[in-house]
């Protein structure tokens, strides 16, 4: 039977972990009472037989009032927290001696009361947040329904001229009623800010409606005094949207997106702004509200789980207390818990039923089963075929890689001063590039697996919704299948060279391999995880144009991955130059190294990932105003300077450049180590309960954290190879470079887990 502690920790909502009952602390306090009771000799000695007879008579007594006896043990007082506060605070008073250690019993009940008050307060806060969000979405849906009815009315009236067929839209007019100090230009700017926030965050933004006022909608033509409003008539119907003047860029809706997307510079005869709301834009707004309802329903279910788990926690700890002390406290205190706000409030249940009803009526065509597929999606069962193919491709990869290594050893391709330099300059960069890329992908799959075991929320990676979320098995399947194909192609390529085929005849094979993977990445067909591929492309676009896009966690997380793939990017730049310039046809592999334009491009590629990440920090500072982003920007600037000096030293090996490399790399390493340990991992807290770690640890073994810190330090010092020029005996320097680049990828995989 699974212990309740493990069951409790396994089912709680990770993001709300601190708000749940601190069951472990209550067990520690109860253990103190138990240890004291066992260590103290009884002053009033009674035989067990007399105790048994007394307890039996007490239970069978017809004259004793059991409830009255229990009420003498403790009394729980309920009062307001402070003046002007509606929060109830519970305090327990001990009316008689419960345990031998009275202080320990008082400490236990103080902790128990504190947990009950904390649960009530958190539940009220979250309940209020969800109710406001539900009210906001309800009013947005009313506008959406009005617009959809207008479309249906237009179609029913037979307005299907050639012009309407070309532009399936409805005409609306907006008139601004501004009785406040805001001008019309300012309102347009606020709407644009609202639109920008909506575009950047999508459905995620619909969730952040905590402290802001909801958008108010009214179908009556009433004047506004403190709130700027817009009234738009749509096919004879008037709908008014009121947007609060306080920080409207955070308080937005799918309908405000619809209005901004549809606004034009044309004005109607009454001076109102004319709109053309197309069916496509209306469908997009509907999709956004649908996603927001799904997230709201999920949050309400989380709150239900929060309530049920806390009730169970109180019941179990009170049972343990009764067992240790022999008193009947459970019926008394549990009655208080059951009558507290978080248990008796039914607002969440009502709102959950309403959201379910809205979704079934407006988004599922009155089909409840269809609606539940979105509101309560069942996790698909892991297919045994996926596991089979992972094993199959892994075996193929190992066999092909072993064959490749044997052929490479027999032909002496990787030896220093080999006559086969042409192979190392042309085909080997393709192999090393794919090797680094899919090693990173494999470690990403390992991260997902470990995050899942540690119950860490990783839904922000690759996909925003659980429907398209990549599982770790999918990642392993992609990785093993791709590496099997790459190892197979490179084995065939090397075998053909060993059999006497010329480089000119087989040199096109690595280029074709790269082209195939590029075509798969941009393939428009719904195959090979299309949603994830296109999501990756959009993230790369956001990274490349970092200052122009608002930065979300997924963007800077993926940009950090690119910072560990500088060798891969440099290989990609060289391969692109080699094949685009036609050097593969003339077998002039040194062309890209001689031309100044491509040499300068190598400099740019070396620090581009750090530049992109620095620009993201600058944009986050501009948006959020936190100086920590500027400090983080300095870290990437130092990394850019270190990368630039390394590239310069590779071109011109002089003492001056060597000293500069050591100085810049040392500064960058110290900067990065501090940020890794303190900022990204949250470690090295000198006031922590865990020495030089942090108070809350996801892993039970503290030694793992210390080992990871030492390993991160060692791997951060891999740049010393540039100074020491160390290499394996009789092995080409490019192989040594690949080994060091692989170590950096492994370091990044470890960083991902703790980040």
Coordinates of N, CA and C in Angstrom, one line a residue, residues 578-727:
X578 N 30.8 25.8 -48.8 CA 31.4 24.8 -49.7 C 30.5 24.4 -50.8
X579 N 29.2 24.2 -50.5 CA 28.3 23.7 -51.6 C 27.7 24.8 -52.4
X580 N 27.4 25.9 -51.7 CA 26.7 27.0 -52.5 C 27.7 27.6 -53.5
X581 N 29.0 27.8 -53.1 CA 29.9 28.4 -54.1 C 30.4 27.4 -55.1
X582 N 30.0 26.1 -55.0 CA 30.4 25.1 -56.0 C 31.8 24.6 -55.8
X583 N 32.3 24.8 -54.6 CA 33.7 24.3 -54.4 C 33.8 22.8 -54.4
X584 N 32.6 22.1 -54.1 CA 32.6 20.6 -54.1 C 32.8 20.1 -55.5
X585 N 32.5 20.9 -56.6 CA 32.7 20.4 -58.0 C 34.2 20.6 -58.4
X586 N 34.8 21.6 -57.9 CA 36.2 21.8 -58.2 C 37.2 21.2 -57.2
X587 N 36.6 20.7 -56.1 CA 37.3 20.1 -55.0 C 38.3 21.1 -54.3
X588 N 37.9 22.3 -54.4 CA 38.7 23.4 -53.8 C 38.2 23.7 -52.4
X589 N 38.5 22.8 -51.4 CA 38.0 23.0 -50.1 C 38.6 24.2 -49.3
X590 N 39.7 24.7 -49.8 CA 40.3 25.9 -49.1 C 39.7 27.2 -49.6
X591 N 38.8 27.2 -50.5 CA 38.3 28.5 -51.1 C 37.6 29.3 -50.0
X592 N 36.8 28.6 -49.1 CA 36.0 29.4 -48.1 C 36.9 29.9 -47.0
X593 N 38.2 29.4 -46.9 CA 39.1 29.9 -45.9 C 40.0 31.0 -46.4
X594 N 40.1 31.1 -47.8 CA 40.9 32.1 -48.4 C 40.2 33.4 -48.6
X595 N 38.9 33.3 -49.0 CA 38.1 34.5 -49.3 C 37.8 35.3 -48.0
X596 N 38.1 36.6 -48.0 CA 38.0 37.4 -46.8 C 36.5 37.5 -46.3
X597 N 35.6 37.5 -47.3 CA 34.2 37.6 -46.9 C 33.8 36.5 -46.0
X598 N 34.2 35.3 -46.4 CA 33.8 34.1 -45.6 C 34.6 34.0 -44.3
X599 N 35.8 34.5 -44.3 CA 36.5 34.5 -43.0 C 35.8 35.4 -42.0
X600 N 35.4 36.6 -42.5 CA 34.7 37.5 -41.6 C 33.3 36.9 -41.2
X601 N 32.7 36.1 -42.0 CA 31.5 35.5 -41.7 C 31.7 34.5 -40.5
X602 N 32.8 33.8 -40.5 CA 33.2 32.9 -39.4 C 33.2 33.6 -38.1
X603 N 33.8 34.9 -38.1 CA 33.7 35.7 -36.9 C 32.3 35.9 -36.4
X604 N 31.4 36.3 -37.3 CA 30.1 36.6 -37.0 C 29.3 35.4 -36.4
X605 N 29.5 34.3 -37.0 CA 28.8 33.1 -36.6 C 29.3 32.7 -35.2
X606 N 30.5 33.0 -34.8 CA 31.1 32.6 -33.5 C 30.4 33.3 -32.4
X607 N 30.0 34.6 -32.6 CA 29.3 35.3 -31.5 C 27.9 35.7 -31.8
X608 N 27.3 35.2 -32.9 CA 25.9 35.5 -33.2 C 24.9 35.0 -32.1
X609 N 25.1 33.7 -31.6 CA 24.2 33.2 -30.5 C 24.2 34.1 -29.3
X610 N 25.4 34.5 -28.9 CA 25.6 35.4 -27.7 C 24.9 36.8 -28.0
X611 N 25.1 37.2 -29.3 CA 24.5 38.5 -29.6 C 22.9 38.4 -29.5
X612 N 22.4 37.4 -30.1 CA 20.9 37.2 -30.0 C 20.4 37.1 -28.6
X613 N 21.2 36.4 -27.7 CA 20.8 36.3 -26.3 C 20.9 37.7 -25.6
X614 N 22.0 38.4 -26.0 CA 22.1 39.7 -25.4 C 21.0 40.7 -25.8
X615 N 20.5 40.6 -27.0 CA 19.4 41.4 -27.5 C 18.1 41.0 -26.8
X616 N 18.0 39.7 -26.5 CA 16.8 39.3 -25.7 C 16.8 39.9 -24.3
X617 N 18.0 39.9 -23.7 CA 18.1 40.6 -22.4 C 17.8 42.1 -22.5
X618 N 18.3 42.7 -23.5 CA 18.0 44.1 -23.7 C 16.5 44.4 -23.9
X619 N 15.8 43.5 -24.6 CA 14.4 43.6 -24.8 C 13.6 43.4 -23.5
X620 N 14.0 42.4 -22.8 CA 13.4 42.1 -21.5 C 13.5 43.3 -20.5
X621 N 14.7 43.9 -20.5 CA 14.9 45.0 -19.7 C 14.0 46.2 -20.1
X622 N 13.9 46.4 -21.4 CA 13.0 47.4 -21.9 C 11.6 47.2 -21.6
X623 N 11.1 45.9 -21.6 CA 9.7 45.6 -21.3 C 9.4 45.6 -19.8
X624 N 10.4 45.0 -19.0 CA 10.1 44.8 -17.6 C 10.8 45.8 -16.7
X625 N 11.9 46.4 -17.2 CA 12.5 47.4 -16.4 C 13.4 46.9 -15.2
X626 N 13.7 45.6 -15.3 CA 14.5 45.0 -14.2 C 16.0 45.1 -14.6
X627 N 16.8 45.6 -13.7 CA 18.3 45.8 -14.0 C 19.0 44.4 -14.1
X628 N 18.4 43.4 -13.5 CA 19.1 42.1 -13.6 C 19.3 41.6 -15.0
X629 N 18.4 42.1 -15.9 CA 18.5 41.7 -17.3 C 19.7 42.4 -18.0
X630 N 20.0 43.6 -17.5 CA 21.2 44.3 -18.0 C 22.5 43.6 -17.5
X631 N 22.5 43.1 -16.3 CA 23.6 42.3 -15.7 C 23.8 41.0 -16.5
X632 N 22.7 40.4 -16.9 CA 22.7 39.2 -17.7 C 23.2 39.5 -19.1
X633 N 22.9 40.7 -19.6 CA 23.4 41.1 -20.9 C 24.9 41.2 -20.9
X634 N 25.4 41.7 -19.8 CA 26.9 41.8 -19.7 C 27.6 40.5 -19.7
X635 N 26.9 39.4 -19.2 CA 27.5 38.1 -19.3 C 27.6 37.6 -20.8
X636 N 26.6 37.9 -21.6 CA 26.7 37.5 -23.0 C 27.7 38.4 -23.8
X637 N 27.8 39.6 -23.4 CA 28.8 40.5 -24.1 C 30.2 40.0 -23.8
X638 N 30.5 39.5 -22.6 CA 31.8 39.0 -22.2 C 32.0 37.7 -23.0
X639 N 31.0 36.9 -23.2 CA 31.1 35.6 -24.0 C 31.4 36.0 -25.4
X640 N 30.7 37.0 -26.0 CA 31.0 37.4 -27.3 C 32.5 37.8 -27.5
X641 N 33.0 38.6 -26.6 CA 34.4 39.0 -26.7 C 35.3 37.8 -26.6
X642 N 35.0 36.9 -25.7 CA 35.8 35.7 -25.6 C 35.8 34.8 -26.8
X643 N 34.6 34.7 -27.4 CA 34.5 33.9 -28.7 C 35.2 34.6 -29.8
X644 N 35.1 35.9 -29.9 CA 35.8 36.6 -31.0 C 37.3 36.5 -30.9
X645 N 37.9 36.6 -29.6 CA 39.3 36.5 -29.5 C 39.8 35.1 -29.8
X646 N 39.0 34.1 -29.5 CA 39.4 32.7 -29.8 C 39.5 32.5 -31.3
X647 N 38.5 33.0 -32.1 CA 38.6 32.9 -33.5 C 39.8 33.7 -34.1
X648 N 40.1 34.9 -33.5 CA 41.2 35.6 -34.0 C 42.5 34.9 -33.7
X649 N 42.6 34.2 -32.5 CA 43.8 33.5 -32.2 C 44.0 32.3 -33.1
X650 N 42.9 31.6 -33.5 CA 43.0 30.5 -34.5 C 43.6 31.0 -35.8
X651 N 43.3 32.2 -36.2 CA 43.8 32.7 -37.5 C 45.2 33.2 -37.4
X652 N 45.5 33.8 -36.2 CA 46.9 34.4 -36.0 C 47.4 34.0 -34.7
X653 N 48.1 32.9 -34.6 CA 48.6 32.4 -33.3 C 49.8 33.2 -32.8
X654 N 49.6 34.2 -32.0 CA 50.6 35.0 -31.5 C 50.5 35.1 -30.0
X655 N 51.5 35.5 -29.3 CA 51.5 35.6 -27.8 C 50.5 36.7 -27.4
X656 N 50.4 37.8 -28.2 CA 49.4 38.8 -27.8 C 48.0 38.3 -27.8
X657 N 47.6 37.6 -28.9 CA 46.2 37.1 -29.0 C 46.0 36.0 -27.9
X658 N 47.0 35.2 -27.6 CA 46.9 34.2 -26.6 C 46.6 34.8 -25.2
X659 N 47.4 35.8 -24.9 CA 47.1 36.5 -23.6 C 45.7 37.1 -23.5
X660 N 45.3 37.6 -24.7 CA 43.9 38.2 -24.7 C 42.8 37.1 -24.6
X661 N 43.1 36.0 -25.2 CA 42.2 34.8 -25.0 C 42.0 34.4 -23.6
X662 N 43.2 34.3 -22.9 CA 43.2 33.8 -21.5 C 42.4 34.8 -20.6
X663 N 42.7 36.1 -20.8 CA 42.1 37.2 -20.0 C 40.6 37.2 -20.2
X664 N 40.1 37.3 -21.5 CA 38.7 37.4 -21.8 C 38.0 36.1 -21.4
X665 N 38.5 35.0 -21.7 CA 37.9 33.7 -21.3 C 37.8 33.5 -19.8
X666 N 38.8 34.0 -19.1 CA 38.7 33.9 -17.6 C 37.6 34.7 -17.0
X667 N 37.5 36.0 -17.5 CA 36.4 36.9 -17.1 C 35.1 36.3 -17.4
X668 N 34.9 35.8 -18.6 CA 33.6 35.3 -19.1 C 33.3 34.0 -18.3
X669 N 34.3 33.2 -18.0 CA 34.0 31.9 -17.2 C 33.5 32.2 -15.8
X670 N 34.2 33.2 -15.1 CA 33.8 33.5 -13.7 C 32.4 34.1 -13.8
X671 N 32.1 35.0 -14.7 CA 30.8 35.6 -14.9 C 29.7 34.5 -15.1
X672 N 30.0 33.6 -16.0 CA 29.0 32.5 -16.3 C 28.8 31.6 -15.1
X673 N 29.9 31.2 -14.4 CA 29.7 30.3 -13.3 C 28.9 30.9 -12.2
X674 N 29.1 32.2 -11.9 CA 28.3 32.9 -10.9 C 26.8 32.9 -11.3
X675 N 26.6 33.2 -12.6 CA 25.2 33.2 -13.1 C 24.5 31.9 -13.1
X676 N 25.3 30.8 -13.4 CA 24.8 29.5 -13.4 C 24.3 29.1 -12.0
X677 N 25.2 29.2 -11.1 CA 25.0 28.7 -9.7 C 23.9 29.6 -9.0
X678 N 24.1 30.9 -9.0 CA 23.3 31.8 -8.2 C 21.9 32.1 -8.9
X679 N 22.0 32.5 -10.1 CA 20.8 33.0 -10.8 C 19.9 31.9 -11.4
X680 N 20.6 31.1 -12.3 CA 19.9 30.1 -13.0 C 19.5 28.9 -12.2
X681 N 20.4 28.5 -11.3 CA 20.1 27.3 -10.5 C 19.6 27.6 -9.1
X682 N 19.8 28.9 -8.7 CA 19.3 29.3 -7.3 C 20.1 28.7 -6.2
X683 N 21.4 28.3 -6.4 CA 22.2 27.7 -5.4 C 23.1 28.7 -4.7
X684 N 24.0 28.2 -3.9 CA 25.0 29.1 -3.2 C 24.3 30.1 -2.3
X685 N 23.2 29.7 -1.7 CA 22.5 30.6 -0.7 C 23.1 30.3 0.7
X686 N 23.9 31.3 1.2 CA 24.6 31.0 2.5 C 23.6 30.9 3.7
X687 N 22.4 31.4 3.6 CA 21.5 31.3 4.7 C 20.5 30.1 4.5
X688 N 20.8 29.2 3.6 CA 19.9 28.1 3.3 C 20.0 27.0 4.4
X689 N 18.9 26.3 4.6 CA 19.0 25.1 5.5 C 19.9 24.0 5.0
X690 N 20.1 24.0 3.7 CA 21.0 23.0 3.1 C 22.3 23.8 2.7
X691 N 23.4 23.5 3.3 CA 24.6 24.3 3.1 C 25.0 24.6 1.7
X692 N 25.0 25.9 1.3 CA 25.4 26.3 0.0 C 24.5 25.8 -1.1
X693 N 23.3 25.4 -0.8 CA 22.4 25.0 -1.8 C 21.2 26.0 -1.7
X694 N 20.0 25.5 -1.6 CA 18.8 26.3 -1.4 C 17.8 25.5 -0.5
X695 N 16.8 26.2 0.0 CA 15.9 25.6 1.0 C 15.1 24.4 0.4
X696 N 14.6 24.6 -0.8 CA 13.8 23.6 -1.4 C 14.6 22.9 -2.5
X697 N 14.7 21.6 -2.3 CA 15.5 20.7 -3.3 C 14.5 19.7 -3.9
X698 N 14.6 19.6 -5.2 CA 13.8 18.6 -5.9 C 14.4 17.2 -5.8
X699 N 15.7 17.1 -5.7 CA 16.4 15.8 -5.5 C 16.7 15.6 -4.1
X700 N 16.5 14.4 -3.6 CA 16.8 14.1 -2.2 C 18.3 14.0 -1.8
X701 N 19.1 13.6 -2.8 CA 20.5 13.4 -2.5 C 21.2 14.8 -2.8
X702 N 21.7 15.4 -1.7 CA 22.3 16.7 -1.8 C 23.7 16.5 -2.5
X703 N 24.3 15.4 -2.5 CA 25.6 15.2 -3.1 C 25.5 15.4 -4.6
X704 N 24.3 15.1 -5.2 CA 24.1 15.3 -6.6 C 24.3 16.7 -7.0
X705 N 23.8 17.7 -6.2 CA 24.0 19.1 -6.5 C 25.4 19.5 -6.4
X706 N 26.1 19.0 -5.4 CA 27.5 19.4 -5.3 C 28.4 18.8 -6.4
X707 N 28.0 17.6 -6.8 CA 28.7 17.0 -8.0 C 28.4 17.7 -9.3
X708 N 27.2 18.2 -9.4 CA 26.8 18.9 -10.6 C 27.5 20.2 -10.7
X709 N 27.7 20.9 -9.5 CA 28.4 22.2 -9.5 C 29.9 22.0 -9.9
X710 N 30.5 20.9 -9.4 CA 31.9 20.7 -9.7 C 32.0 20.3 -11.2
X711 N 31.1 19.5 -11.7 CA 31.1 19.1 -13.1 C 30.9 20.3 -14.0
X712 N 30.0 21.2 -13.6 CA 29.8 22.4 -14.4 C 31.0 23.3 -14.5
X713 N 31.7 23.4 -13.3 CA 33.0 24.1 -13.3 C 34.0 23.5 -14.2
X714 N 34.2 22.2 -14.2 CA 35.2 21.6 -15.0 C 34.8 21.8 -16.5
X715 N 33.6 21.6 -16.9 CA 33.2 21.7 -18.3 C 33.2 23.1 -18.8
X716 N 33.1 24.1 -17.9 CA 33.2 25.5 -18.3 C 34.6 25.9 -18.6
X717 N 35.6 25.0 -18.1 CA 37.0 25.3 -18.4 C 37.5 24.6 -19.6
X718 N 36.6 24.1 -20.5 CA 37.1 23.4 -21.7 C 37.8 24.3 -22.6
X719 N 37.7 25.6 -22.5 CA 38.4 26.5 -23.4 C 39.9 26.5 -23.2
X720 N 40.3 25.9 -22.0 CA 41.8 25.8 -21.8 C 42.5 25.0 -22.9
X721 N 41.7 24.1 -23.6 CA 42.3 23.3 -24.6 C 42.9 24.3 -25.7
X722 N 42.3 25.4 -25.9 CA 42.8 26.4 -26.9 C 44.2 26.9 -26.5
X723 N 44.4 26.9 -25.2 CA 45.8 27.4 -24.7 C 46.8 26.2 -24.7
X724 N 46.3 25.1 -24.2 CA 47.2 24.0 -24.0 C 47.5 23.2 -25.3
X725 N 46.6 23.3 -26.3 CA 46.7 22.6 -27.5 C 46.8 21.0 -27.3
X726 N 46.1 20.6 -26.3 CA 46.1 19.1 -26.0 C 45.3 18.4 -27.0
X727 N 45.7 17.2 -27.4 CA 45.0 16.3 -28.3 C 45.4 14.9 -28.1

